[in-house]
Amino acid sequence: MWRFLLRALLVLVFALILLALVGPLLIDPNPAKEQSPARIEPSAATYAFVTIPVSGTPGLRAHYRDSTDPRRDDFDPLGQRIFLLLHGFTFNLSTWDPMFPFFAREGRTIAYDQLPYGLSEKPLPAGLKGDNPYAKASAVEQLLALMDALEIPEAVLVGNSAGGTLALEVARSAPDRVSALVLISPWVYATRPTFPAWLVSTPQMKRISLLLGRYLGEGMPLLDLSYADPERISDTRRELAASHSWTPGWDLAWGALMNRSLIDAVTVSESLADITQPTLVIAGARDRIVEMADSARAANALPNAEFAVLPECGHVPHEECPDLVRAVIADWLRHL
């Protein structure tokens, strides 16, 4: 009897190991086809492109919106500040649509799709010679390259979630390029799992990353999670959030991004004391992704920060509660 149970246990263990090794390889590696939006003409959501130098590439195209571009926008800014708006994980520049006119009236304003989001280029690391374009250091390099290409010597960085993390990384590594920071629900203390590089580089983990990228990119589940009340999300907003899917093969790039994210830990919290630029931290009281207490903790750790909490707002208050966000930022700018 015991021998039978032992054999059965060994068979079960072997089956589980086999499933773990073979199962992920059954995930279809072929690129997904582009999706056509039902209500939006893609050209209406397309602004401008600039090719930026990225290590190991001939240059990559970044999609951006510039308030000084007379072909699409006609704003009369009141001030000389430049604002660079940074979206969060799986989002794109359309997240700033409710806030863009406000910033554009304050000064020149640029929002861009970080690679491989939105309509920006979606490179595959396997075809490149240099560093992985989805590494944390590369995202900093790309932002600074964009500033150089658009002749922006210094800017106020406005970042939401992972865009807030990127803003902090740039403020730490290139402080002369950042005049101030506005951080909306910044991803600072929230953790995600990381794994050894050898494991992440296995074919199985790459296929699992591809599956994760498809899951996050097809239904955009983080959009619903980011609102305190998902009923506030319009159909047009949902289509703009999925603009990456208008490009064939987007899922392969998202899979590569997800795969690389399994290596890079979020460590910016270790450097907050060194970031001295004037900073405004904003949190939604009903944020389900980054706890309000984490945002308060980040504001307390930054040497020159103010903190504001917005009631009845979630992780993207600039989308969900733009009037409140505008009021808080306008008051802060008056004293900057």
Short mmCIF file of C-alpha atoms in Angstrom, two decimals:
data_model
loop_
_atom_site.label_atom_id
_atom_site.label_comp_id
_atom_site.label_asym_id
_atom_site.label_seq_id
_atom_site.Cartn_x
_atom_site.Cartn_y
_atom_site.Cartn_z
CA MET A 1 0.00 0.00 0.00
CA TRP A 2 2.74 2.47 0.94
CA ARG A 3 4.69 1.63 -2.21
CA PHE A 4 1.61 2.33 -4.27
CA LEU A 5 1.07 5.70 -2.57
CA LEU A 6 4.73 6.61 -3.02
CA ARG A 7 4.59 5.73 -6.72
CA ALA A 8 1.39 7.71 -7.11
CA LEU A 9 3.00 10.71 -5.40
CA LEU A 10 6.07 10.48 -7.65
CA VAL A 11 3.85 10.29 -10.72
CA LEU A 12 1.93 13.35 -9.54
CA VAL A 13 5.13 15.32 -8.88
CA PHE A 14 6.49 14.33 -12.30
CA ALA A 15 3.21 15.38 -13.95
CA LEU A 16 3.30 18.76 -12.22
CA ILE A 17 6.92 19.33 -13.25
CA LEU A 18 6.08 18.33 -16.82
CA LEU A 19 3.09 20.66 -16.83
CA ALA A 20 5.23 23.54 -15.56
CA LEU A 21 7.86 22.90 -18.22
CA VAL A 22 5.61 22.18 -21.19
CA GLY A 23 2.39 24.03 -20.38
CA PRO A 24 3.70 27.57 -21.00
CA LEU A 25 5.12 26.47 -24.37
CA LEU A 26 1.56 25.83 -25.53
CA ILE A 27 0.82 29.57 -25.39
CA ASP A 28 0.50 30.86 -28.96
CA PRO A 29 3.62 32.93 -29.80
CA ASN A 30 2.14 34.44 -32.97
CA PRO A 31 1.46 38.19 -32.79
CA ALA A 32 -2.06 39.42 -32.26
CA LYS A 33 -3.79 41.31 -35.03
CA GLU A 34 -4.56 44.98 -34.63
CA GLN A 35 -7.96 45.96 -33.27
CA SER A 36 -10.06 48.64 -34.94
CA PRO A 37 -11.75 51.05 -32.54
CA ALA A 38 -15.51 51.37 -32.97
CA ARG A 39 -15.97 55.05 -32.14
CA ILE A 40 -12.61 56.71 -32.72
CA GLU A 41 -10.79 57.41 -35.94
CA PRO A 42 -7.16 56.52 -35.07
CA SER A 43 -5.88 59.60 -36.88
CA ALA A 44 -7.89 61.77 -34.47
CA ALA A 45 -5.93 60.29 -31.56
CA THR A 46 -2.57 60.63 -33.30
CA TYR A 47 -0.46 63.70 -32.59
CA ALA A 48 3.21 63.72 -33.58
CA PHE A 49 6.22 61.41 -33.62
CA VAL A 50 9.88 62.00 -32.88
CA THR A 51 12.75 59.55 -33.27
CA ILE A 52 14.89 59.38 -30.15
CA PRO A 53 18.29 57.71 -29.78
CA VAL A 54 18.14 54.52 -27.73
CA SER A 55 21.17 52.33 -27.02
CA GLY A 56 21.51 49.44 -29.45
CA THR A 57 18.91 50.77 -31.91
CA PRO A 58 18.91 53.03 -34.96
CA GLY A 59 16.49 55.21 -33.00
CA LEU A 60 12.93 54.56 -31.86
CA ARG A 61 9.79 56.52 -32.64
CA ALA A 62 7.93 58.04 -29.72
CA HIS A 63 4.38 59.36 -30.01
CA TYR A 64 3.82 62.65 -28.20
CA ARG A 65 1.42 65.56 -27.81
CA ASP A 66 2.86 69.06 -27.62
CA SER A 67 0.68 72.02 -26.67
CA THR A 68 2.77 74.25 -28.95
CA ASP A 69 2.00 72.18 -32.07
CA PRO A 70 -0.32 74.42 -34.13
CA ARG A 71 -1.50 71.47 -36.23
CA ARG A 72 -3.44 69.97 -33.31
CA ASP A 73 -3.56 72.35 -30.35
CA ASP A 74 -4.00 76.07 -29.98
CA PHE A 75 -3.18 77.15 -26.43
CA ASP A 76 -1.97 80.50 -25.18
CA PRO A 77 0.23 79.69 -22.17
CA LEU A 78 0.43 82.18 -19.33
CA GLY A 79 3.80 81.09 -17.98
CA GLN A 80 7.25 79.91 -19.02
CA ARG A 81 7.30 76.57 -17.24
CA ILE A 82 7.42 73.35 -19.23
CA PHE A 83 5.38 70.36 -18.07
CA LEU A 84 6.18 66.79 -19.08
CA LEU A 85 3.34 64.37 -18.30
CA LEU A 86 4.16 60.71 -17.56
CA HIS A 87 1.47 58.04 -17.61
CA GLY A 88 1.38 54.88 -15.52
CA PHE A 89 1.78 51.15 -16.15
CA THR A 90 -0.31 49.93 -19.17
CA PHE A 91 -1.70 53.45 -19.77
CA ASN A 92 -0.79 56.01 -22.44
CA LEU A 93 -0.82 59.77 -23.01
CA SER A 94 -4.64 59.85 -23.32
CA THR A 95 -4.81 59.51 -19.52
CA TRP A 96 -3.88 63.23 -19.42
CA ASP A 97 -6.66 64.44 -21.74
CA PRO A 98 -8.75 65.94 -18.88
CA MET A 99 -5.71 67.78 -17.51
CA PHE A 100 -3.87 68.71 -20.71
CA PRO A 101 -5.61 72.09 -21.33
CA PHE A 102 -4.99 73.10 -17.72
CA PHE A 103 -1.25 72.49 -17.93
CA ALA A 104 -1.07 73.94 -21.45
CA ARG A 105 -2.44 77.24 -20.17
CA GLU A 106 0.23 77.27 -17.47
CA GLY A 107 3.09 76.66 -19.91
CA ARG A 108 4.30 74.44 -22.71
CA THR A 109 3.03 70.92 -22.05
CA ILE A 110 4.11 67.58 -23.51
CA ALA A 111 2.61 64.15 -22.91
CA TYR A 112 4.08 61.07 -24.54
CA ASP A 113 3.54 57.34 -24.88
CA GLN A 114 6.35 55.54 -23.14
CA LEU A 115 7.64 52.57 -25.14
CA PRO A 116 5.82 50.24 -25.96
CA TYR A 117 2.55 51.89 -24.92
CA GLY A 118 0.03 53.78 -26.98
CA LEU A 119 1.23 54.59 -30.48
CA SER A 120 4.95 54.65 -29.70
CA GLU A 121 7.25 52.09 -31.27
CA LYS A 122 7.14 48.55 -29.91
CA PRO A 123 10.63 47.07 -30.27
CA LEU A 124 11.46 43.48 -29.46
CA PRO A 125 14.68 43.11 -27.42
CA ALA A 126 15.66 39.96 -29.32
CA GLY A 127 16.23 42.04 -32.45
CA LEU A 128 18.40 44.68 -30.76
CA LYS A 129 22.12 44.73 -29.99
CA GLY A 130 22.18 47.00 -26.95
CA ASP A 131 20.48 47.14 -23.59
CA ASN A 132 16.91 45.99 -23.15
CA PRO A 133 14.70 49.00 -24.07
CA TYR A 134 12.32 48.04 -21.26
CA ALA A 135 14.91 48.13 -18.51
CA LYS A 136 14.45 50.74 -15.80
CA ALA A 137 17.62 52.59 -16.83
CA SER A 138 16.48 52.66 -20.46
CA ALA A 139 13.20 54.36 -19.54
CA VAL A 140 15.21 57.15 -17.90
CA GLU A 141 17.46 57.35 -20.96
CA GLN A 142 14.45 57.57 -23.27
CA LEU A 143 12.81 60.37 -21.27
CA LEU A 144 15.99 62.45 -21.31
CA ALA A 145 16.46 61.72 -25.02
CA LEU A 146 12.92 62.93 -25.66
CA MET A 147 13.63 66.13 -23.75
CA ASP A 148 16.74 66.68 -25.85
CA ALA A 149 14.90 66.00 -29.10
CA LEU A 150 12.13 68.47 -28.18
CA GLU A 151 14.66 71.03 -26.88
CA ILE A 152 13.44 70.92 -23.29
CA PRO A 153 16.32 71.92 -21.00
CA GLU A 154 14.30 71.57 -17.79
CA ALA A 155 10.74 70.56 -16.94
CA VAL A 156 8.21 70.00 -14.20
CA LEU A 157 7.66 66.24 -14.30
CA VAL A 158 4.06 65.19 -13.64
CA GLY A 159 3.79 61.45 -13.11
CA ASN A 160 1.02 59.05 -12.19
CA SER A 161 1.72 55.64 -10.63
CA ALA A 162 4.73 54.12 -12.43
CA GLY A 163 5.07 57.46 -14.21
CA GLY A 164 5.68 58.93 -10.77
CA THR A 165 8.39 56.34 -10.20
CA LEU A 166 10.02 57.33 -13.49
CA ALA A 167 9.80 61.01 -12.56
CA LEU A 168 11.59 60.33 -9.28
CA GLU A 169 14.29 58.26 -11.02
CA VAL A 170 14.97 61.11 -13.44
CA ALA A 171 14.98 63.70 -10.65
CA ARG A 172 17.55 61.59 -8.83
CA SER A 173 19.82 60.82 -11.80
CA ALA A 174 19.53 64.15 -13.67
CA PRO A 175 18.46 66.77 -11.09
CA ASP A 176 19.43 69.68 -13.35
CA ARG A 177 16.72 68.61 -15.83
CA VAL A 178 13.88 68.60 -13.28
CA SER A 179 12.61 71.86 -11.77
CA ALA A 180 9.75 70.35 -9.75
CA LEU A 181 7.61 67.23 -9.39
CA VAL A 182 3.90 66.49 -9.26
CA LEU A 183 3.37 62.87 -8.21
CA ILE A 184 -0.12 61.40 -8.40
CA SER A 185 -0.40 58.09 -6.54
CA PRO A 186 3.29 57.33 -7.17
CA TRP A 187 4.43 53.71 -7.16
CA VAL A 188 7.15 53.95 -4.51
CA TYR A 189 6.61 51.41 -1.74
CA ALA A 190 4.24 49.02 -3.45
CA THR A 191 6.13 45.85 -4.34
CA ARG A 192 5.91 43.32 -7.15
CA PRO A 193 7.65 39.96 -7.45
CA THR A 194 11.09 39.76 -9.05
CA PHE A 195 12.99 36.68 -10.18
CA PRO A 196 16.56 35.75 -11.16
CA ALA A 197 17.52 36.74 -14.69
CA TRP A 198 18.27 33.14 -15.68
CA LEU A 199 14.71 32.11 -14.80
CA VAL A 200 13.09 35.10 -16.48
CA SER A 201 15.01 34.38 -19.70
CA THR A 202 13.67 30.83 -20.05
CA PRO A 203 11.23 30.12 -22.91
CA GLN A 204 8.58 29.19 -20.36
CA MET A 205 8.76 32.50 -18.51
CA LYS A 206 8.78 34.43 -21.77
CA ARG A 207 5.55 32.71 -22.83
CA ILE A 208 3.99 33.38 -19.42
CA SER A 209 5.01 37.04 -19.76
CA LEU A 210 3.36 37.11 -23.18
CA LEU A 211 0.16 35.72 -21.70
CA LEU A 212 0.27 38.37 -18.96
CA GLY A 213 0.86 41.13 -21.50
CA ARG A 214 -2.14 39.98 -23.51
CA TYR A 215 -4.32 39.82 -20.42
CA LEU A 216 -3.39 43.34 -19.33
CA GLY A 217 -3.55 44.82 -22.82
CA GLU A 218 -6.71 43.27 -24.22
CA GLY A 219 -9.22 44.03 -21.48
CA MET A 220 -7.28 46.80 -19.72
CA PRO A 221 -8.29 45.49 -16.26
CA LEU A 222 -6.09 48.06 -14.52
CA LEU A 223 -8.25 50.85 -15.94
CA ASP A 224 -11.28 49.62 -13.97
CA LEU A 225 -9.17 48.98 -10.90
CA SER A 226 -7.77 52.51 -11.10
CA TYR A 227 -11.17 54.17 -10.67
CA ALA A 228 -13.01 54.40 -7.37
CA ASP A 229 -16.16 54.10 -9.48
CA PRO A 230 -15.60 52.30 -12.81
CA GLU A 231 -19.02 53.49 -13.97
CA ARG A 232 -17.33 56.84 -14.61
CA ILE A 233 -15.27 55.33 -17.45
CA SER A 234 -16.72 56.25 -20.84
CA ASP A 235 -16.63 54.02 -23.91
CA THR A 236 -14.36 56.54 -25.62
CA ARG A 237 -11.96 56.45 -22.70
CA ARG A 238 -11.80 52.66 -22.93
CA GLU A 239 -10.93 52.79 -26.62
CA LEU A 240 -8.23 55.41 -26.12
CA ALA A 241 -6.74 53.36 -23.28
CA ALA A 242 -6.37 50.47 -25.73
CA SER A 243 -4.72 52.47 -28.53
CA HIS A 244 -1.68 50.16 -28.34
CA SER A 245 -3.87 47.42 -29.85
CA TRP A 246 -4.25 49.43 -33.07
CA THR A 247 -0.72 48.25 -33.92
CA PRO A 248 -0.23 44.63 -35.06
CA GLY A 249 2.08 42.63 -32.84
CA TRP A 250 1.64 44.93 -29.85
CA ASP A 251 1.30 41.89 -27.59
CA LEU A 252 4.82 40.65 -28.33
CA ALA A 253 6.25 43.98 -27.17
CA TRP A 254 4.05 44.02 -24.08
CA GLY A 255 5.16 40.48 -23.32
CA ALA A 256 8.80 41.59 -23.58
CA LEU A 257 8.06 44.51 -21.25
CA MET A 258 6.34 42.25 -18.71
CA ASN A 259 9.24 39.82 -18.91
CA ARG A 260 11.82 42.52 -18.19
CA SER A 261 9.72 43.91 -15.33
CA LEU A 262 10.21 40.60 -13.52
CA ILE A 263 13.90 41.52 -13.10
CA ASP A 264 13.88 45.22 -12.17
CA ALA A 265 12.78 45.89 -8.60
CA VAL A 266 11.31 49.26 -7.58
CA THR A 267 14.06 50.78 -5.43
CA VAL A 268 13.46 54.51 -5.73
CA SER A 269 12.30 54.67 -2.09
CA GLU A 270 15.95 54.27 -1.07
CA SER A 271 16.82 57.63 -2.69
CA LEU A 272 13.91 59.87 -1.70
CA ALA A 273 16.02 61.87 0.76
CA ASP A 274 18.29 62.92 -2.13
CA ILE A 275 15.46 64.36 -4.24
CA THR A 276 15.18 67.97 -3.17
CA GLN A 277 13.05 69.54 -5.90
CA PRO A 278 9.73 71.07 -4.82
CA THR A 279 7.21 68.26 -4.93
CA LEU A 280 3.46 67.89 -4.70
CA VAL A 281 2.15 64.41 -3.88
CA ILE A 282 -1.54 63.74 -4.56
CA ALA A 283 -3.43 60.62 -3.47
CA GLY A 284 -6.96 59.38 -3.98
CA ALA A 285 -8.66 58.39 -0.74
CA ARG A 286 -10.13 55.32 -2.48
CA ASP A 287 -7.01 54.20 -4.34
CA ARG A 288 -7.05 50.41 -4.70
CA ILE A 289 -3.58 50.09 -6.27
CA VAL A 290 -1.32 52.34 -4.20
CA GLU A 291 -2.55 52.80 -0.67
CA MET A 292 -3.04 56.38 0.43
CA ALA A 293 -0.73 55.69 3.37
CA ASP A 294 2.07 54.80 0.94
CA SER A 295 1.68 58.12 -0.87
CA ALA A 296 1.72 59.94 2.47
CA ARG A 297 4.85 58.03 3.45
CA ALA A 298 6.58 59.05 0.21
CA ALA A 299 5.63 62.69 0.74
CA ASN A 300 7.01 62.55 4.26
CA ALA A 301 10.31 61.05 3.05
CA LEU A 302 10.84 63.72 0.37
CA PRO A 303 12.65 66.76 1.81
CA ASN A 304 10.56 69.40 0.03
CA ALA A 305 7.10 67.89 -0.50
CA GLU A 306 3.48 68.79 0.14
CA PHE A 307 0.70 66.22 0.36
CA ALA A 308 -2.96 66.34 -0.67
CA VAL A 309 -5.71 63.72 -0.39
CA LEU A 310 -8.74 63.77 -2.68
CA PRO A 311 -11.96 62.18 -1.40
CA GLU A 312 -13.98 59.76 -3.53
CA CYS A 313 -11.10 59.38 -6.00
CA GLY A 314 -9.12 56.32 -6.99
CA HIS A 315 -5.68 55.71 -8.48
CA VAL A 316 -6.10 58.10 -11.43
CA PRO A 317 -7.76 61.20 -9.94
CA HIS A 318 -6.55 63.28 -12.89
CA GLU A 319 -8.99 61.21 -14.96
CA GLU A 320 -11.72 60.56 -12.43
CA CYS A 321 -11.69 63.83 -10.44
CA PRO A 322 -9.90 66.36 -12.70
CA ASP A 323 -11.55 69.42 -11.16
CA LEU A 324 -10.16 68.56 -7.73
CA VAL A 325 -6.70 67.84 -9.15
CA ARG A 326 -6.66 71.10 -11.10
CA ALA A 327 -7.57 73.09 -7.98
CA VAL A 328 -4.84 71.47 -5.86
CA ILE A 329 -2.14 71.87 -8.50
CA ALA A 330 -3.15 75.46 -9.33
CA ASP A 331 -2.83 76.45 -5.67
CA TRP A 332 0.55 74.72 -5.40
CA LEU A 333 1.87 76.38 -8.56
CA ARG A 334 0.96 79.80 -7.23
CA HIS A 335 3.39 79.25 -4.36
CA LEU A 336 6.11 77.51 -6.39
#
